[in-house]
mmCIF file with all atom_site columns, C-alpha atoms in Angstrom:
data_model
loop_
_atom_site.group_PDB
_atom_site.id
_atom_site.type_symbol
_atom_site.label_atom_id
_atom_site.label_alt_id
_atom_site.label_comp_id
_atom_site.label_asym_id
_atom_site.label_entity_id
_atom_site.label_seq_id
_atom_site.pdbx_PDB_ins_code
_atom_site.Cartn_x
_atom_site.Cartn_y
_atom_site.Cartn_z
_atom_site.occupancy
_atom_site.B_iso_or_equiv
_atom_site.pdbx_formal_charge
_atom_site.auth_seq_id
_atom_site.auth_comp_id
_atom_site.auth_asym_id
_atom_site.auth_atom_id
_atom_site.pdbx_PDB_model_num
ATOM 1  C CA . UNK X 1 1  ? -0.002 0.001  -0.001 1.00 94.00 ? 911  UNK X CA 1
ATOM 2  C CA . UNK X 1 2  ? 1.270  3.472  -0.810 1.00 96.00 ? 912  UNK X CA 1
ATOM 3  C CA . UNK X 1 3  ? 1.341  6.023  2.007  1.00 97.00 ? 913  UNK X CA 1
ATOM 4  C CA . UNK X 1 4  ? 2.158  9.714  1.762  1.00 97.00 ? 914  UNK X CA 1
ATOM 5  C CA . UNK X 1 5  ? 5.509  10.525 3.327  1.00 97.00 ? 915  UNK X CA 1
ATOM 6  C CA . UNK X 1 6  ? 3.883  13.463 5.090  1.00 96.00 ? 916  UNK X CA 1
ATOM 7  C CA . UNK X 1 7  ? 1.543  11.083 6.917  1.00 96.00 ? 917  UNK X CA 1
ATOM 8  C CA . UNK X 1 8  ? 4.362  9.019  8.453  1.00 96.00 ? 918  UNK X CA 1
ATOM 9  C CA . UNK X 1 9  ? 5.516  9.922  11.948 1.00 94.00 ? 919  UNK X CA 1
ATOM 10 C CA . UNK X 1 10 ? 9.211  9.568  12.713 1.00 91.00 ? 920  UNK X CA 1
ATOM 11 C CA . UNK X 1 11 ? 9.790  9.079  16.428 1.00 87.00 ? 921  UNK X CA 1
ATOM 12 C CA . UNK X 1 12 ? 13.447 9.130  17.542 1.00 78.00 ? 922  UNK X CA 1
ATOM 13 C CA . UNK X 1 13 ? 12.589 6.774  20.425 1.00 74.00 ? 923  UNK X CA 1
ATOM 14 C CA . UNK X 1 14 ? 11.461 4.135  17.908 1.00 77.00 ? 924  UNK X CA 1
ATOM 15 C CA . UNK X 1 15 ? 14.470 4.691  15.642 1.00 68.00 ? 925  UNK X CA 1
ATOM 16 C CA . UNK X 1 16 ? 16.860 2.433  17.534 1.00 62.00 ? 926  UNK X CA 1
ATOM 17 C CA . UNK X 1 17 ? 19.959 3.526  15.620 1.00 61.00 ? 927  UNK X CA 1
ATOM 18 C CA . UNK X 1 18 ? 21.542 6.888  16.238 1.00 64.00 ? 928  UNK X CA 1
ATOM 19 C CA . UNK X 1 19 ? 20.809 8.827  13.083 1.00 69.00 ? 929  UNK X CA 1
ATOM 20 C CA . UNK X 1 20 ? 21.076 7.580  9.538  1.00 75.00 ? 930  UNK X CA 1
ATOM 21 C CA . UNK X 1 21 ? 24.059 6.655  7.421  1.00 86.00 ? 931  UNK X CA 1
ATOM 22 C CA . UNK X 1 22 ? 24.642 8.982  4.461  1.00 91.00 ? 932  UNK X CA 1
ATOM 23 C CA . UNK X 1 23 ? 26.240 6.275  2.329  1.00 94.00 ? 933  UNK X CA 1
ATOM 24 C CA . UNK X 1 24 ? 23.244 3.980  2.832  1.00 93.00 ? 934  UNK X CA 1
ATOM 25 C CA . UNK X 1 25 ? 20.796 6.728  1.899  1.00 94.00 ? 935  UNK X CA 1
ATOM 26 C CA . UNK X 1 26 ? 22.751 7.484  -1.295 1.00 96.00 ? 936  UNK X CA 1
ATOM 27 C CA . UNK X 1 27 ? 22.842 3.772  -2.213 1.00 96.00 ? 937  UNK X CA 1
ATOM 28 C CA . UNK X 1 28 ? 19.094 3.482  -1.596 1.00 97.00 ? 938  UNK X CA 1
ATOM 29 C CA . UNK X 1 29 ? 18.422 6.530  -3.740 1.00 97.00 ? 939  UNK X CA 1
ATOM 30 C CA . UNK X 1 30 ? 20.257 4.874  -6.633 1.00 97.00 ? 940  UNK X CA 1
ATOM 31 C CA . UNK X 1 31 ? 18.268 1.627  -6.279 1.00 96.00 ? 941  UNK X CA 1
ATOM 32 C CA . UNK X 1 32 ? 15.031 2.902  -4.827 1.00 97.00 ? 942  UNK X CA 1
ATOM 33 C CA . UNK X 1 33 ? 12.629 0.909  -7.022 1.00 95.00 ? 943  UNK X CA 1
ATOM 34 C CA . UNK X 1 34 ? 14.279 -2.360 -5.918 1.00 97.00 ? 944  UNK X CA 1
ATOM 35 C CA . UNK X 1 35 ? 13.842 -1.760 -2.185 1.00 97.00 ? 945  UNK X CA 1
ATOM 36 C CA . UNK X 1 36 ? 11.297 -3.606 -0.056 1.00 97.00 ? 946  UNK X CA 1
ATOM 37 C CA . UNK X 1 37 ? 8.424  -1.668 1.540  1.00 98.00 ? 947  UNK X CA 1
ATOM 38 C CA . UNK X 1 38 ? 8.930  0.144  4.812  1.00 97.00 ? 948  UNK X CA 1
ATOM 39 C CA . UNK X 1 39 ? 6.958  -1.051 7.842  1.00 97.00 ? 949  UNK X CA 1
ATOM 40 C CA . UNK X 1 40 ? 4.624  1.299  9.680  1.00 97.00 ? 950  UNK X CA 1
ATOM 41 C CA . UNK X 1 41 ? 2.251  0.754  12.588 1.00 96.00 ? 951  UNK X CA 1
ATOM 42 C CA . UNK X 1 42 ? -1.127 2.408  12.453 1.00 95.00 ? 952  UNK X CA 1
ATOM 43 C CA . UNK X 1 43 ? -1.479 3.857  15.954 1.00 87.00 ? 953  UNK X CA 1
ATOM 44 C CA . UNK X 1 44 ? -3.816 6.556  17.203 1.00 80.00 ? 954  UNK X CA 1
ATOM 45 C CA . UNK X 1 45 ? -4.848 7.555  13.684 1.00 81.00 ? 955  UNK X CA 1
ATOM 46 C CA . UNK X 1 46 ? -1.244 7.972  12.512 1.00 91.00 ? 956  UNK X CA 1
ATOM 47 C CA . UNK X 1 47 ? 1.408  5.873  10.821 1.00 96.00 ? 957  UNK X CA 1
ATOM 48 C CA . UNK X 1 48 ? 4.472  5.317  13.004 1.00 95.00 ? 958  UNK X CA 1
ATOM 49 C CA . UNK X 1 49 ? 7.615  4.228  11.144 1.00 95.00 ? 959  UNK X CA 1
ATOM 50 C CA . UNK X 1 50 ? 9.082  1.035  12.635 1.00 94.00 ? 960  UNK X CA 1
ATOM 51 C CA . UNK X 1 51 ? 11.414 -0.201 9.900  1.00 93.00 ? 961  UNK X CA 1
ATOM 52 C CA . UNK X 1 52 ? 12.845 1.601  6.891  1.00 93.00 ? 962  UNK X CA 1
ATOM 53 C CA . UNK X 1 53 ? 14.277 4.859  8.177  1.00 92.00 ? 963  UNK X CA 1
ATOM 54 C CA . UNK X 1 54 ? 16.951 4.946  5.447  1.00 93.00 ? 964  UNK X CA 1
ATOM 55 C CA . UNK X 1 55 ? 14.373 4.056  2.782  1.00 96.00 ? 965  UNK X CA 1
ATOM 56 C CA . UNK X 1 56 ? 12.086 6.813  4.062  1.00 96.00 ? 966  UNK X CA 1
ATOM 57 C CA . UNK X 1 57 ? 14.994 9.302  3.947  1.00 95.00 ? 967  UNK X CA 1
ATOM 58 C CA . UNK X 1 58 ? 15.868 8.220  0.389  1.00 98.00 ? 968  UNK X CA 1
ATOM 59 C CA . UNK X 1 59 ? 12.263 8.704  -0.723 1.00 98.00 ? 969  UNK X CA 1
ATOM 60 C CA . UNK X 1 60 ? 12.176 12.128 0.912  1.00 97.00 ? 970  UNK X CA 1
ATOM 61 C CA . UNK X 1 61 ? 15.361 13.217 -0.869 1.00 97.00 ? 971  UNK X CA 1
ATOM 62 C CA . UNK X 1 62 ? 14.055 11.904 -4.172 1.00 98.00 ? 972  UNK X CA 1
ATOM 63 C CA . UNK X 1 63 ? 11.039 14.150 -3.548 1.00 98.00 ? 973  UNK X CA 1
ATOM 64 C CA . UNK X 1 64 ? 8.585  11.280 -3.706 1.00 98.00 ? 974  UNK X CA 1
ATOM 65 C CA . UNK X 1 65 ? 5.180  12.071 -2.309 1.00 98.00 ? 975  UNK X CA 1
ATOM 66 C CA . UNK X 1 66 ? 4.484  8.528  -1.185 1.00 97.00 ? 976  UNK X CA 1
ATOM 67 C CA . UNK X 1 67 ? 6.220  5.231  -0.452 1.00 98.00 ? 977  UNK X CA 1
ATOM 68 C CA . UNK X 1 68 ? 5.284  1.581  -0.507 1.00 98.00 ? 978  UNK X CA 1
ATOM 69 C CA . UNK X 1 69 ? 4.574  0.415  3.038  1.00 98.00 ? 979  UNK X CA 1
ATOM 70 C CA . UNK X 1 70 ? 3.457  -2.644 4.947  1.00 98.00 ? 980  UNK X CA 1
ATOM 71 C CA . UNK X 1 71 ? 0.907  -1.468 7.486  1.00 97.00 ? 981  UNK X CA 1
ATOM 72 C CA . UNK X 1 72 ? 0.547  -3.266 10.806 1.00 96.00 ? 982  UNK X CA 1
ATOM 73 C CA . UNK X 1 73 ? -2.045 -2.523 13.440 1.00 93.00 ? 983  UNK X CA 1
ATOM 74 C CA . UNK X 1 74 ? -0.679 -1.981 16.909 1.00 92.00 ? 984  UNK X CA 1
ATOM 75 C CA . UNK X 1 75 ? 0.327  0.445  19.571 1.00 90.00 ? 985  UNK X CA 1
ATOM 76 C CA . UNK X 1 76 ? 3.481  2.417  20.266 1.00 89.00 ? 986  UNK X CA 1
ATOM 77 C CA . UNK X 1 77 ? 5.053  -0.412 22.284 1.00 90.00 ? 987  UNK X CA 1
ATOM 78 C CA . UNK X 1 78 ? 4.474  -2.919 19.504 1.00 92.00 ? 988  UNK X CA 1
ATOM 79 C CA . UNK X 1 79 ? 6.056  -0.557 16.983 1.00 91.00 ? 989  UNK X CA 1
ATOM 80 C CA . UNK X 1 80 ? 9.082  -0.097 19.259 1.00 89.00 ? 990  UNK X CA 1
ATOM 81 C CA . UNK X 1 81 ? 9.467  -3.830 19.768 1.00 91.00 ? 991  UNK X CA 1
ATOM 82 C CA . UNK X 1 82 ? 9.211  -4.440 16.019 1.00 91.00 ? 992  UNK X CA 1
ATOM 83 C CA . UNK X 1 83 ? 11.894 -1.791 15.435 1.00 89.00 ? 993  UNK X CA 1
ATOM 84 C CA . UNK X 1 84 ? 14.241 -3.496 17.880 1.00 86.00 ? 994  UNK X CA 1
ATOM 85 C CA . UNK X 1 85 ? 13.897 -6.868 16.157 1.00 84.00 ? 995  UNK X CA 1
ATOM 86 C CA . UNK X 1 86 ? 14.198 -5.324 12.696 1.00 82.00 ? 996  UNK X CA 1
ATOM 87 C CA . UNK X 1 87 ? 17.393 -3.557 13.765 1.00 73.00 ? 997  UNK X CA 1
ATOM 88 C CA . UNK X 1 88 ? 18.880 -6.831 15.008 1.00 71.00 ? 998  UNK X CA 1
ATOM 89 C CA . UNK X 1 89 ? 18.510 -8.241 11.487 1.00 68.00 ? 999  UNK X CA 1
ATOM 90 C CA . UNK X 1 90 ? 20.731 -5.458 10.161 1.00 59.00 ? 1000 UNK X CA 1
#
């Protein structure tokens, strides 16, 4: 499902890593169409980004209005837990 970038909330407490890596963002910009969807949690009438911070940043820089996303229903804690496990995979 496509979601507008402007509708996605970025919460630093959910973003487990400290900041984003410029080299990764640049690489993702070059291969954007080949990337998997980001993962967001629909919480309190908003989309909270749980996985795909570099992909989101690449889309933003490419001036895309929307991005392909997998939407999960859950609360803030579930989004945070998902982010932790997703980060462990990296």
